[in-house]
Coordinates of N, CA and C in Angstrom, one line a residue:
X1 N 166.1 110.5 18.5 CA 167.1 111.0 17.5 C 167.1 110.1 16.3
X2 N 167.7 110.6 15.0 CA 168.0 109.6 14.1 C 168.0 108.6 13.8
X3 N 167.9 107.4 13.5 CA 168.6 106.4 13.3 C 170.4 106.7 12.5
X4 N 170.1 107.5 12.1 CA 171.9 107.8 11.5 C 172.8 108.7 12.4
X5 N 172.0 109.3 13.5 CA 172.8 109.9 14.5 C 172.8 108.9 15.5
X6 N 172.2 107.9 15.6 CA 172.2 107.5 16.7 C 173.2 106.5 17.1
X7 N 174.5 106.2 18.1 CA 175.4 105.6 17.5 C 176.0 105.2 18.8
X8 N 175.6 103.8 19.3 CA 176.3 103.5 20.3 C 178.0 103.5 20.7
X9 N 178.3 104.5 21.6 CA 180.2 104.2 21.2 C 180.7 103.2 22.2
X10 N 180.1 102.2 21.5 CA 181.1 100.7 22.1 C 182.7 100.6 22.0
X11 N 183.0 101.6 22.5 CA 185.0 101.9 22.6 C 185.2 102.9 23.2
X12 N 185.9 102.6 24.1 CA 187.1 103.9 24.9 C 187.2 104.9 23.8
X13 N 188.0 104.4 22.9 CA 187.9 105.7 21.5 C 187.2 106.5 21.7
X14 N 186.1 105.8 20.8 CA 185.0 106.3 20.3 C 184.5 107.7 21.2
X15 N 184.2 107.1 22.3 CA 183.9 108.2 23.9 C 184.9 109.2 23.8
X16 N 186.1 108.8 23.5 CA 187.0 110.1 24.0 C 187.0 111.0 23.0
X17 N 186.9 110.3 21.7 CA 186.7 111.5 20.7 C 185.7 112.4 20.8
X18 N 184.3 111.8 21.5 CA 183.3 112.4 21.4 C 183.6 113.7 22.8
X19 N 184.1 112.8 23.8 CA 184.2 113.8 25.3 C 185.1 114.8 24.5
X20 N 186.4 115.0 24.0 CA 186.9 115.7 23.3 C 186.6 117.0 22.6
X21 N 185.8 116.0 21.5 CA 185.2 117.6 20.5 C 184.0 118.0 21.0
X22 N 183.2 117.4 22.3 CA 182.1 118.0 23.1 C 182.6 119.5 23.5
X23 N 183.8 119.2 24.2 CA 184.9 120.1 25.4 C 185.2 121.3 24.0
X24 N 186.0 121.3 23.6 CA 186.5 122.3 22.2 C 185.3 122.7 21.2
X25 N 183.9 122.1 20.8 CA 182.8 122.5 20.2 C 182.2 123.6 20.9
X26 N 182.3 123.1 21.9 CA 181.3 123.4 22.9 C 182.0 125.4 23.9
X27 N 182.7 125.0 23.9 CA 183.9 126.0 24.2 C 184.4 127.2 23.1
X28 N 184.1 126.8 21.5 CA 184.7 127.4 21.1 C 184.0 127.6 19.6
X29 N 183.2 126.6 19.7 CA 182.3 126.8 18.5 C 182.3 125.7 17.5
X30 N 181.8 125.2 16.5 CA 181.6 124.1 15.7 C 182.5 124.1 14.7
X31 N 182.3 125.7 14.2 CA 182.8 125.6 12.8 C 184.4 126.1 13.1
X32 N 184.5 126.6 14.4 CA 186.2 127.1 15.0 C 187.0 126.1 15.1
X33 N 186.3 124.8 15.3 CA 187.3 123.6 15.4 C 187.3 122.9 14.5
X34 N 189.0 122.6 14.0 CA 188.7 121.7 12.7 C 189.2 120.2 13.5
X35 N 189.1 119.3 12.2 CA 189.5 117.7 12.7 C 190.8 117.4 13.7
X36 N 191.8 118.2 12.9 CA 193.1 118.0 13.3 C 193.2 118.3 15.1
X37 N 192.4 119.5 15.4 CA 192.7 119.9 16.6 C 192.0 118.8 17.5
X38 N 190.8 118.3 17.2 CA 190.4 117.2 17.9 C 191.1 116.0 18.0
X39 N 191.3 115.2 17.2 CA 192.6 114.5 16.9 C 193.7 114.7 17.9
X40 N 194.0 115.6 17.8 CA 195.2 116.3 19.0 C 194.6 116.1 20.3
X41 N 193.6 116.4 20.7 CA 192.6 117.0 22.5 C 192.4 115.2 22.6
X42 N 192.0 114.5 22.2 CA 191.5 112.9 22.0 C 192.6 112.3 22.0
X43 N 194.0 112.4 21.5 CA 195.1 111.8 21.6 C 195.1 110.4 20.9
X44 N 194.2 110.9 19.6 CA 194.2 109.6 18.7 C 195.1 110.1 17.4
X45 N 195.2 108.7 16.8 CA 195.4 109.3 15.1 C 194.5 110.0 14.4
X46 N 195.0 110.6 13.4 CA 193.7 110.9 12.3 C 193.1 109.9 11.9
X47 N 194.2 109.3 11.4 CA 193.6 107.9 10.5 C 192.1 107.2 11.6
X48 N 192.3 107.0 13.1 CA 191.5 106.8 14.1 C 190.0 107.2 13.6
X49 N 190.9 108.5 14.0 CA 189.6 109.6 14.2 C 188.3 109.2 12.6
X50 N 189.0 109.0 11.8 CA 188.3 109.1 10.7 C 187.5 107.6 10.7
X51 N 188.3 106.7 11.4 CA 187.7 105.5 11.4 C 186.2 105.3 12.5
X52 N 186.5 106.3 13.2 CA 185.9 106.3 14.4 C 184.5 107.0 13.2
X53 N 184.8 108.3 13.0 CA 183.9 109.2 12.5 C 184.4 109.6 10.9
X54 N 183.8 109.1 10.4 CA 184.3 109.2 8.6 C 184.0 110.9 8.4
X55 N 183.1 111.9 9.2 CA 183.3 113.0 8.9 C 182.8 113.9 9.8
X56 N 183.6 115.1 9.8 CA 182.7 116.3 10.8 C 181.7 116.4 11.6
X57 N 180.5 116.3 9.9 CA 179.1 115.7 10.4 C 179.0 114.9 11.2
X58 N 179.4 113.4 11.0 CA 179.2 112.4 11.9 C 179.8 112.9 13.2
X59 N 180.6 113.3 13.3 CA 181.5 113.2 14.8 C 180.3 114.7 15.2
X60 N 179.8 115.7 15.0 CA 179.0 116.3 15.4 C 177.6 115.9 16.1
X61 N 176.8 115.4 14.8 CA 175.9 114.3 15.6 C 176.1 113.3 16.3
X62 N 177.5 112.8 16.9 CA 177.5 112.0 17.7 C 177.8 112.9 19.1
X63 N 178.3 114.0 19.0 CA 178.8 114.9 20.1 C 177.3 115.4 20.6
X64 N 176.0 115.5 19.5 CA 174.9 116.2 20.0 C 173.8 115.2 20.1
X65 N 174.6 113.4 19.9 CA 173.6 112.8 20.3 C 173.9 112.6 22.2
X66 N 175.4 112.9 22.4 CA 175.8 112.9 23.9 C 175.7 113.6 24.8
X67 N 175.0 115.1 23.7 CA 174.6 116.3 24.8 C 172.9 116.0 24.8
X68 N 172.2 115.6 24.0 CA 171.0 115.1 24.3 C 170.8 114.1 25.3
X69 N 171.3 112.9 25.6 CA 171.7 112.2 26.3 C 172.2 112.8 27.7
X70 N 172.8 113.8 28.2 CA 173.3 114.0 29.1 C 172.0 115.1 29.7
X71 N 171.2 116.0 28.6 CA 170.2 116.9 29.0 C 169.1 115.7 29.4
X72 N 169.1 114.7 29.1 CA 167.5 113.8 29.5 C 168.2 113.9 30.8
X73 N 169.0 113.2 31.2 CA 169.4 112.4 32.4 C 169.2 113.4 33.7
X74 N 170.0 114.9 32.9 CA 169.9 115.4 34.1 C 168.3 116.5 34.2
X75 N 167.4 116.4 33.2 CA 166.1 116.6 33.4 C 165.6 115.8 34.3
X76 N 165.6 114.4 33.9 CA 164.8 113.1 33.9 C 165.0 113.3 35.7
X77 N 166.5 113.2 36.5 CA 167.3 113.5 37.4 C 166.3 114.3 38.4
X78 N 166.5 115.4 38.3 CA 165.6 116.9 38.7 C 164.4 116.7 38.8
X79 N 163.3 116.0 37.9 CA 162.1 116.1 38.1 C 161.7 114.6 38.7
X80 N 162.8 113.6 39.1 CA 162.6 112.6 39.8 C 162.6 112.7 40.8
X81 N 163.2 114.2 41.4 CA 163.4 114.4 42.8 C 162.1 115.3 43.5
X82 N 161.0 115.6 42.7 CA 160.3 116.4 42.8 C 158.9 115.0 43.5
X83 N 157.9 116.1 44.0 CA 156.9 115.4 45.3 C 155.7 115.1 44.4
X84 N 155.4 115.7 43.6 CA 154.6 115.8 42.3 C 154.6 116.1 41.2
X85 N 153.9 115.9 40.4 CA 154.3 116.3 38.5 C 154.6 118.4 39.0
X86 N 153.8 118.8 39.5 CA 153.8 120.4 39.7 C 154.9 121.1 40.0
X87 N 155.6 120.0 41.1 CA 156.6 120.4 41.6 C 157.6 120.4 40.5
X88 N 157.7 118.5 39.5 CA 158.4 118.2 38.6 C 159.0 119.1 37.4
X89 N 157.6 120.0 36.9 CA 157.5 121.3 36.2 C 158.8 122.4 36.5
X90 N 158.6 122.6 38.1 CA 159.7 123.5 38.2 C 160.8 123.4 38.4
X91 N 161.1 122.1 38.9 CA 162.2 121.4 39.1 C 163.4 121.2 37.9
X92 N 162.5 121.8 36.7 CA 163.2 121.7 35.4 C 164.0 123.2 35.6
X93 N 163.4 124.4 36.4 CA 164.0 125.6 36.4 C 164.6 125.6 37.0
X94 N 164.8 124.8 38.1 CA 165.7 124.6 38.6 C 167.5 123.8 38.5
X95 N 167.2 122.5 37.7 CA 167.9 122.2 36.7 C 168.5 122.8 35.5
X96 N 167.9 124.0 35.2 CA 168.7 125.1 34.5 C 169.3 126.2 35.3
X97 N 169.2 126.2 36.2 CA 169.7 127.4 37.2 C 171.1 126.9 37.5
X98 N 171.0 125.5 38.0 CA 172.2 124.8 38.2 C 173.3 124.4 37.1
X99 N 172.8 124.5 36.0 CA 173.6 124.5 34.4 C 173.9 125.7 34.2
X100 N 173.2 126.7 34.8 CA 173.7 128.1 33.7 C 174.7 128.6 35.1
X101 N 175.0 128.2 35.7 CA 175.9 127.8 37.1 C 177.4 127.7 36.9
X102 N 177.2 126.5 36.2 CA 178.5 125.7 35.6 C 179.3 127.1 35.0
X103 N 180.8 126.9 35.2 CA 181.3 127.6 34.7 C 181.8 127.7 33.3
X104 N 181.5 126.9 32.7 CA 181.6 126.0 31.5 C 179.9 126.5 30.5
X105 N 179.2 126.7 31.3 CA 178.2 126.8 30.4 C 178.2 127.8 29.3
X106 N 178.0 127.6 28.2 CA 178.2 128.0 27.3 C 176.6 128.3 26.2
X107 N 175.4 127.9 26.9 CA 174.1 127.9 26.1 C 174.2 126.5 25.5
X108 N 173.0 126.3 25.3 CA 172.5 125.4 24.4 C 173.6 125.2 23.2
X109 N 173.9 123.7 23.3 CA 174.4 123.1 22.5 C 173.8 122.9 20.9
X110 N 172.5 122.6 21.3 CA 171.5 122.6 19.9 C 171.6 124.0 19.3
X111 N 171.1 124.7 20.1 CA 171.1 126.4 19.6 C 172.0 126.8 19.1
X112 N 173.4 126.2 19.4 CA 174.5 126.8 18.6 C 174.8 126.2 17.7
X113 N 174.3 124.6 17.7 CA 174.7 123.6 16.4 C 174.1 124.5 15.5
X114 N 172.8 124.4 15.8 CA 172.0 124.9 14.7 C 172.0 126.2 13.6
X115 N 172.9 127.2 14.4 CA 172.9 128.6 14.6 C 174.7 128.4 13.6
X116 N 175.5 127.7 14.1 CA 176.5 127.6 13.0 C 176.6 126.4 11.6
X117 N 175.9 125.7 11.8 CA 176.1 124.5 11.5 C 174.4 123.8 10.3
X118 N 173.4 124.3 10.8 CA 172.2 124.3 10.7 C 172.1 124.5 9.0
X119 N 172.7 125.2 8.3 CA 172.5 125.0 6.6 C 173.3 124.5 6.2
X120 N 174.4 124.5 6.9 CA 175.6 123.2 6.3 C 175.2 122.0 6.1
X121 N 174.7 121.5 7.3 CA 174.5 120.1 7.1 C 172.9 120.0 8.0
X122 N 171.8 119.4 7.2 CA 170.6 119.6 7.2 C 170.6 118.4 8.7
X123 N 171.5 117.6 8.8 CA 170.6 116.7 9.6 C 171.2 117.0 10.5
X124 N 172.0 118.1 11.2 CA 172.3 119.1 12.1 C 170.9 119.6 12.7
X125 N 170.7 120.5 11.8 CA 169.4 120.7 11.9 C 168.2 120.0 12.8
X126 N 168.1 118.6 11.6 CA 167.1 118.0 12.3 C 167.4 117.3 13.7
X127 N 168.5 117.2 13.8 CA 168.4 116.4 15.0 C 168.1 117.5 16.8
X128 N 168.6 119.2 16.1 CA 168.4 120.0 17.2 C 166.8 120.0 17.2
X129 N 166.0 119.9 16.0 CA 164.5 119.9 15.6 C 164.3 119.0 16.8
X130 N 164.9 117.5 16.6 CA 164.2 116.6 17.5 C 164.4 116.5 19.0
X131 N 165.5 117.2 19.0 CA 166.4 117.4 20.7 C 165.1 118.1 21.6
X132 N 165.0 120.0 20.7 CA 163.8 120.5 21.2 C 162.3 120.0 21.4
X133 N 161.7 119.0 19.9 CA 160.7 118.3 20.1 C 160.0 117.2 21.1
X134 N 161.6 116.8 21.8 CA 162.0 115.6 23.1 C 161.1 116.3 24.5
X135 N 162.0 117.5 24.1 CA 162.1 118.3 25.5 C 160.6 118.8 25.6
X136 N 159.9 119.1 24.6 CA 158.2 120.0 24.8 C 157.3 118.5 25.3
X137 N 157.8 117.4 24.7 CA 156.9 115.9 24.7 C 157.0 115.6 26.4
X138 N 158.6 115.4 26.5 CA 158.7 115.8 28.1 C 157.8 116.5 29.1
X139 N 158.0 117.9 28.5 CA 156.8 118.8 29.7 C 155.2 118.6 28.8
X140 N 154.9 118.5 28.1 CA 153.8 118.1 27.9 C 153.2 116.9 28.9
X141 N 154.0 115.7 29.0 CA 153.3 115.1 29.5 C 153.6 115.2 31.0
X142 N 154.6 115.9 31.7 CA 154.7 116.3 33.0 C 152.8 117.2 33.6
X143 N 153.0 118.0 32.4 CA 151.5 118.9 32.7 C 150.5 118.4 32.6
X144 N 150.3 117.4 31.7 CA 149.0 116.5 31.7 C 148.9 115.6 33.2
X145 N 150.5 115.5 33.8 CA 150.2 114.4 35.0 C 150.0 115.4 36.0
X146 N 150.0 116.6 35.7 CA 149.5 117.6 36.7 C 148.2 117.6 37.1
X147 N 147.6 117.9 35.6 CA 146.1 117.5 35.5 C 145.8 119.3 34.9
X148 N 147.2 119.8 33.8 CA 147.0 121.1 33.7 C 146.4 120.8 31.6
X149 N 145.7 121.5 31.4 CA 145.6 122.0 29.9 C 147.1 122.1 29.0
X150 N 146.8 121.3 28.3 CA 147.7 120.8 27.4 C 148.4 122.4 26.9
X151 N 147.8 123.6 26.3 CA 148.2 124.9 26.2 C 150.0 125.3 27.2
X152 N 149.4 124.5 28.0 CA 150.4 125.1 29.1 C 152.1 124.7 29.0
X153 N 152.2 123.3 28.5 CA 153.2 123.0 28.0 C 154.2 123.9 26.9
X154 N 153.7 124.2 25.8 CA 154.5 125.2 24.9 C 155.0 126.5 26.0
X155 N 154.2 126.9 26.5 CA 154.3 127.8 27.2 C 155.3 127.4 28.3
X156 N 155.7 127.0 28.9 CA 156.8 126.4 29.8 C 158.2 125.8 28.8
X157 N 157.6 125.3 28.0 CA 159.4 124.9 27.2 C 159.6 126.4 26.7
X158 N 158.9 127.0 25.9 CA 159.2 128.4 25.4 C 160.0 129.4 26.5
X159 N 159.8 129.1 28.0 CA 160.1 129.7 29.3 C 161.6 129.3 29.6
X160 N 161.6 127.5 29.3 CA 162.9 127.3 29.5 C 163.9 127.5 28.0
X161 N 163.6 127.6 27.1 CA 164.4 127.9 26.0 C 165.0 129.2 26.2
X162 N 163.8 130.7 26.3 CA 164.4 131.8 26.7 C 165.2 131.9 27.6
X163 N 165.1 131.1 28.7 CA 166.0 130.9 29.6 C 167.7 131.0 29.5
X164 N 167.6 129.7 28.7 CA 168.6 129.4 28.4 C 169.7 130.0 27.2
X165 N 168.6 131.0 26.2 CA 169.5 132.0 25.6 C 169.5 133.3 26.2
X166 N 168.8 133.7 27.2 CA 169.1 134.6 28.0 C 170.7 134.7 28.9
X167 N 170.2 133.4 29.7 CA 171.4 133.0 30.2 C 173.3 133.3 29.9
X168 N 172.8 132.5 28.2 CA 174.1 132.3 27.7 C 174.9 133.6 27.2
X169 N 173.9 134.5 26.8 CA 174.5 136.2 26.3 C 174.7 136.8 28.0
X170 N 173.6 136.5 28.4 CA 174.4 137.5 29.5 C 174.8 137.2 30.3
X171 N 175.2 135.7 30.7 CA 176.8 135.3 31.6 C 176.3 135.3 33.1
X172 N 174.8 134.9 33.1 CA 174.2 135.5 34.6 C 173.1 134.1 34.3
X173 N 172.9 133.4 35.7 CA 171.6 132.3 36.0 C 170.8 133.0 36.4
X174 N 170.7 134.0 36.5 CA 169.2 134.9 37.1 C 167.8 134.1 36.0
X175 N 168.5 134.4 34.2 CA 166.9 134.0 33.9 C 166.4 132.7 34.8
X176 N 167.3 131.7 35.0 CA 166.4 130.3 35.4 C 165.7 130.7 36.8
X177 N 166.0 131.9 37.6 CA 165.1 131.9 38.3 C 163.9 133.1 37.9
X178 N 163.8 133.9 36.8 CA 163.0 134.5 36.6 C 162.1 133.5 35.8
X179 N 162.7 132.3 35.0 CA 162.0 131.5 34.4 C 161.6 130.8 35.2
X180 N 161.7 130.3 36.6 CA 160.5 129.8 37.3 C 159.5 130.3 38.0
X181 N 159.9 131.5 38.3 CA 158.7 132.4 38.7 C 157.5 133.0 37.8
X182 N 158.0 132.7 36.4 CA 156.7 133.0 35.4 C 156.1 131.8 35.5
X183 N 157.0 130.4 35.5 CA 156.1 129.1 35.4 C 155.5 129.0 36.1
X184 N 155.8 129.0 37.6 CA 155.1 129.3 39.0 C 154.1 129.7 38.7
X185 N 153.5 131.1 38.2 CA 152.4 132.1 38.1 C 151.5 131.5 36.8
X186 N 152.1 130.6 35.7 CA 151.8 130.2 34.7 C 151.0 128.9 34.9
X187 N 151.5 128.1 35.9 CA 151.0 126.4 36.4 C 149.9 126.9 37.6
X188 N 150.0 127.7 38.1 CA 148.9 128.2 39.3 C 147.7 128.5 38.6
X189 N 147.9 129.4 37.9 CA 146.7 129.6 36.9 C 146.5 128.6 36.1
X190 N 147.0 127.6 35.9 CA 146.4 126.7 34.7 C 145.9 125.6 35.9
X191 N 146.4 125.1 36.9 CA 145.8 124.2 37.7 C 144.5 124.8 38.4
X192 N 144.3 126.4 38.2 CA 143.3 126.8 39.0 C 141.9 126.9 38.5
X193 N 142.0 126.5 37.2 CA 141.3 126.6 35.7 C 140.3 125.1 36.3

C-alpha cells in the first residue's frame, strides 16, 4: 500500500473510527455516508474524528488499508491450511465461498471504493490498483510453487475477481464454487503441460 495510506492506528480511537466507517461504508456505500454519521457509530467527537483523520479521504484509505489487511490474513489463513501450493490455489475458492457466506457480505470493498470514489480521489484509486496487484503477486507465486506456467495466474485472479462480483449482484456463493471448478480444470491442465 501507500506510504500515505499506510497508517498504523496506535489508539483505541483510531481502530474504532476505522471498525465504524468499515461497518456503515461498507453496508451502505462511501459516498452515502457522511462524517457526521460516523462520528455518531464511533462515539467520538468530530473535533476527534478529524484529529484522528483530517479528511474523508484519509479515513477511507485507512478503512481500505484494514480491509486489505483483513483479505491477506484470511487468504494467507486458507492457503496455510492447504497440503500443497495446488491445493493452496483452490483454497483461495474456498475462502471466497465462505466470505460470500457472510451475511454482511457486500462485494469487494475495492470494487466499490473504486466504482464510487475512484475519480474523486485518485489515490482511492490507486490503492484498489495496488490491493488487486497484491492479490495476482500472491497467486502468481502460489502457481510458480506449483511448478504451473506463469500464464496461469491472471487467469485464476480474473476467476476470483468474477467471482466476487458475481457474488455480490446476485446475493448467492454459488460463483465461488463455480469459480473453483474452472480453476480445478484450469490448474489440471496447466500442471499437465
Amino acid at each position: 500500500m501507500t506510504v500515505a495510506a499506510s497508517r498504523t492506528l496506535a489508539n483505541d480511537t483510531a481502530a474504532r473510527i476505522v471498525a465504524a466507517a468499515d461497518v456503515l461504508y461498507y453496508a451502505r456505500g462511501f459516498q452515502a455516508v457522511g462524517m457526521d454519521e460516523v462520528r455518531s457509530a464511533a462515539g467520538v467527537s468530530l473535533k476527534k474524528l478529524y484529529q484522528e483523520f483530517p479528511s474523508k479521504e484519509a479515513l477511507v484509505l485507512a478503512v481500505l488499508e484494514a480491509r486489505h489487511e483483513m483479505w491477506e490474513s484470511g487468504v494467507t489463513s486458507a492457503v496455510s491450511h492447504a497440503a500443497n501450493a495446488r491445493d493452496g490455489l483452490l483454497a483461495i475458492y474456498d475462502y471466497l465461498s465462505s466470505w460470500f457466506s457472510d451475511e454482511s457480505f457486500r462485494g469487494c470493498g475495492f470494487i466499490n471504493a473504486f466504482g464510487e470514489l475512484g475519480t474523486v480521489f485518485p489515490s482511492v484509486a490507486e490503492m484498489a490498483r495496488e490491493h488487486k496487484e497484491s492479490f495476482q503477486r500472491d497467486v502468481a507465486a502460489l502457481v510458480a510453487r506449483a511448478g504451473a506456467d506463469a500464464s496461469l495466474a491472471p487467469q485464476l485472479a480474473l476467476l476470483a475477481e468474477g467471482a466476487q462480483t458475481t457474488a455480490a449482484i446476485s446475493g448467492s456463493a454459488e460463483s465461488a464454487r463455480h469459480a473453483r471448478a474452472a480453476a480445478e480444470v484450469l490448474i489440471e491442465a496447466a500442471l499437465a503441460r
